Amino acid sequence: MDFIERNEIFMDNEGMIRRVMRRNWALICAMRLDWDDVYQELAMAALSAIETFDPTRSECIQAHIWMKLQYAVLTIKRQHRPCGLTGFGNRERPVVVSLDQSEGMDRFLAAEPKKETVELSSAMRQALSRLDEEERRAVIRYLDDQESKRERTVKAAL
């Protein structure tokens, strides 16, 4: 297979990389990985999948690329796992991973990013001003609950 054909196949299936990234959004955020780095790793996995595709073993190159991308996500997860106390699992005592892997530990020890302050649009301010105090509190409680659901999803992925 020449590189022009390989590049055409890659461009036809590039959307798969973004689908895999969206599907693993919580994991990527929980591990605080850079989106561009993850995209690059998955793109390299897709190119490798195209190079190693054997039409005698399978008819569908898309399925081959998809599976290679799934394995690439697992490899990324394994390479970037945090060190330290990992939990109880089925054992009586927690498992402790050595902290000798100090290379890149600042990524895991960094403070949590501050929540962004959102500037309300004039339409939103006008809509909130028409609500009485109790309704306004209910809307804010609902929005805070949505934010906490996202945080729980990220924590569960981590």
GROMACS .gro file of C-alpha atoms in nm:
model
  158
    1MET     CA    1   0.000   0.000   0.000
    2ASP     CA    2   0.147   0.336  -0.097
    3PHE     CA    3   0.132   0.643   0.127
    4ILE     CA    4  -0.129   0.822  -0.089
    5GLU     CA    5  -0.374   0.535  -0.051
    6ARG     CA    6  -0.293   0.513   0.321
    7ASN     CA    7  -0.359   0.886   0.366
    8GLU     CA    8  -0.690   0.864   0.179
    9ILE     CA    9  -0.805   0.578   0.402
   10PHE     CA   10  -0.695   0.776   0.708
   11MET     CA   11  -0.884   1.088   0.598
   12ASP     CA   12  -1.197   0.879   0.528
   13ASN     CA   13  -1.185   0.733   0.879
   14GLU     CA   14  -1.056   1.032   1.075
   15GLY     CA   15  -1.395   1.086   1.238
   16MET     CA   16  -1.346   0.760   1.427
   17ILE     CA   17  -1.067   0.919   1.630
   18ARG     CA   18  -1.296   1.199   1.747
   19ARG     CA   19  -1.571   0.948   1.829
   20VAL     CA   20  -1.332   0.747   2.044
   21MET     CA   21  -1.219   1.066   2.219
   22ARG     CA   22  -1.580   1.173   2.286
   23ARG     CA   23  -1.664   0.825   2.408
   24ASN     CA   24  -1.371   0.837   2.655
   25TRP     CA   25  -1.413   1.204   2.750
   26ALA     CA   26  -1.450   1.134   3.123
   27LEU     CA   27  -1.135   0.922   3.130
   28ILE     CA   28  -0.931   1.183   2.941
   29CYS     CA   29  -1.048   1.459   3.175
   30ALA     CA   30  -0.997   1.250   3.489
   31MET     CA   31  -0.639   1.175   3.393
   32ARG     CA   32  -0.585   1.539   3.294
   33LEU     CA   33  -0.453   1.450   2.953
   34ASP     CA   34  -0.406   1.703   2.678
   35TRP     CA   35  -0.662   1.659   2.398
   36ASP     CA   36  -0.404   1.720   2.126
   37ASP     CA   37  -0.170   1.458   2.272
   38VAL     CA   38  -0.450   1.201   2.290
   39TYR     CA   39  -0.554   1.284   1.934
   40GLN     CA   40  -0.196   1.240   1.815
   41GLU     CA   41  -0.161   0.903   1.991
   42LEU     CA   42  -0.488   0.781   1.842
   43ALA     CA   43  -0.394   0.909   1.496
   44MET     CA   44  -0.069   0.714   1.515
   45ALA     CA   45  -0.267   0.405   1.620
   46ALA     CA   46  -0.503   0.455   1.323
   47LEU     CA   47  -0.212   0.486   1.081
   48SER     CA   48  -0.058   0.174   1.231
   49ALA     CA   49  -0.390  -0.008   1.190
   50ILE     CA   50  -0.406   0.091   0.824
   51GLU     CA   51  -0.049  -0.030   0.769
   52THR     CA   52  -0.110  -0.365   0.942
   53PHE     CA   53  -0.450  -0.437   0.788
   54ASP     CA   54  -0.463  -0.779   0.623
   55PRO     CA   55  -0.756  -0.813   0.378
   56THR     CA   56  -0.725  -1.193   0.385
   57ARG     CA   57  -0.813  -1.198   0.756
   58SER     CA   58  -1.092  -0.940   0.753
   59GLU     CA   59  -1.301  -0.757   0.498
   60CYS     CA   60  -1.370  -0.443   0.701
   61ILE     CA   61  -1.083  -0.200   0.755
   62GLN     CA   62  -1.310   0.025   0.964
   63ALA     CA   63  -1.358  -0.251   1.222
   64HIS     CA   64  -0.983  -0.307   1.234
   65ILE     CA   65  -0.914   0.064   1.287
   66TRP     CA   66  -1.188   0.086   1.554
   67MET     CA   67  -1.041  -0.202   1.754
   68LYS     CA   68  -0.687  -0.063   1.730
   69LEU     CA   69  -0.816   0.271   1.859
   70GLN     CA   70  -0.984   0.097   2.154
   71TYR     CA   71  -0.658  -0.079   2.239
   72ALA     CA   72  -0.471   0.250   2.204
   73VAL     CA   73  -0.701   0.409   2.463
   74LEU     CA   74  -0.623   0.124   2.703
   75THR     CA   75  -0.252   0.172   2.640
   76ILE     CA   76  -0.279   0.547   2.705
   77LYS     CA   77  -0.468   0.473   3.026
   78ARG     CA   78  -0.203   0.226   3.139
   79GLN     CA   79   0.084   0.465   3.061
   80HIS     CA   80  -0.069   0.761   3.245
   81ARG     CA   81  -0.212   0.593   3.553
   82PRO     CA   82  -0.149   0.782   3.874
   83CYS     CA   83   0.077   0.632   4.139
   84GLY     CA   84   0.008   0.588   4.511
   85LEU     CA   85  -0.283   0.431   4.695
   86THR     CA   86  -0.505   0.256   4.442
   87GLY     CA   87  -0.788   0.118   4.655
   88PHE     CA   88  -0.904  -0.199   4.823
   89GLY     CA   89  -1.051  -0.407   4.542
   90ASN     CA   90  -1.101  -0.769   4.652
   91ARG     CA   91  -0.810  -0.759   4.896
   92GLU     CA   92  -0.811  -0.693   5.268
   93ARG     CA   93  -0.540  -0.430   5.240
   94PRO     CA   94  -0.509  -0.145   4.990
   95VAL     CA   95  -0.261  -0.176   4.705
   96VAL     CA   96   0.021   0.079   4.704
   97VAL     CA   97   0.209   0.160   4.386
   98SER     CA   98   0.563   0.291   4.419
   99LEU     CA   99   0.611   0.665   4.392
  100ASP     CA  100   0.954   0.615   4.234
  101GLN     CA  101   0.785   0.703   3.907
  102SER     CA  102   0.832   1.070   3.985
  103GLU     CA  103   0.864   1.166   3.620
  104GLY     CA  104   0.559   1.373   3.533
  105MET     CA  105   0.409   1.353   3.883
  106ASP     CA  106   0.334   1.726   3.883
  107ARG     CA  107   0.040   1.641   3.656
  108PHE     CA  108  -0.115   1.435   3.935
  109LEU     CA  109  -0.017   1.655   4.228
  110ALA     CA  110  -0.135   1.980   4.074
  111ALA     CA  111  -0.421   2.166   4.238
  112GLU     CA  112  -0.766   2.121   4.096
  113PRO     CA  113  -0.845   2.376   3.827
  114LYS     CA  114  -1.065   2.656   3.949
  115LYS     CA  115  -1.423   2.665   3.828
  116GLU     CA  116  -1.476   2.910   3.551
  117THR     CA  117  -1.696   3.205   3.621
  118VAL     CA  118  -1.965   3.227   3.360
  119GLU     CA  119  -2.076   3.564   3.233
  120LEU     CA  120  -2.454   3.558   3.197
  121SER     CA  121  -2.603   3.685   2.878
  122SER     CA  122  -2.851   3.970   2.896
  123ALA     CA  123  -3.135   3.733   2.802
  124MET     CA  124  -3.042   3.496   3.087
  125ARG     CA  125  -3.020   3.785   3.337
  126GLN     CA  126  -3.358   3.909   3.220
  127ALA     CA  127  -3.512   3.560   3.254
  128LEU     CA  128  -3.369   3.516   3.605
  129SER     CA  129  -3.490   3.859   3.712
  130ARG     CA  130  -3.848   3.760   3.630
  131LEU     CA  131  -3.834   3.469   3.874
  132ASP     CA  132  -3.911   3.507   4.241
  133GLU     CA  133  -3.639   3.424   4.497
  134GLU     CA  134  -3.748   3.063   4.554
  135GLU     CA  135  -3.765   2.985   4.182
  136ARG     CA  136  -3.423   3.144   4.128
  137ARG     CA  137  -3.273   2.924   4.404
  138ALA     CA  138  -3.434   2.616   4.245
  139VAL     CA  139  -3.278   2.699   3.906
  140ILE     CA  140  -2.935   2.755   4.063
  141ARG     CA  141  -2.967   2.429   4.262
  142TYR     CA  142  -3.054   2.245   3.939
  143LEU     CA  143  -2.755   2.392   3.755
  144ASP     CA  144  -2.521   2.310   4.045
  145ASP     CA  145  -2.652   1.952   4.047
  146GLN     CA  146  -2.575   1.920   3.675
  147GLU     CA  147  -2.219   2.036   3.745
  148SER     CA  148  -2.179   1.787   4.029
  149LYS     CA  149  -2.300   1.505   3.800
  150ARG     CA  150  -2.018   1.589   3.558
  151GLU     CA  151  -1.767   1.592   3.846
  152ARG     CA  152  -1.893   1.252   3.968
  153THR     CA  153  -1.853   1.111   3.616
  154VAL     CA  154  -1.493   1.234   3.601
  155LYS     CA  155  -1.418   1.094   3.949
  156ALA     CA  156  -1.571   0.759   3.856
  157ALA     CA  157  -1.354   0.744   3.544
  158LEU     CA  158  -1.043   0.821   3.747
   0.00000   0.00000   0.00000
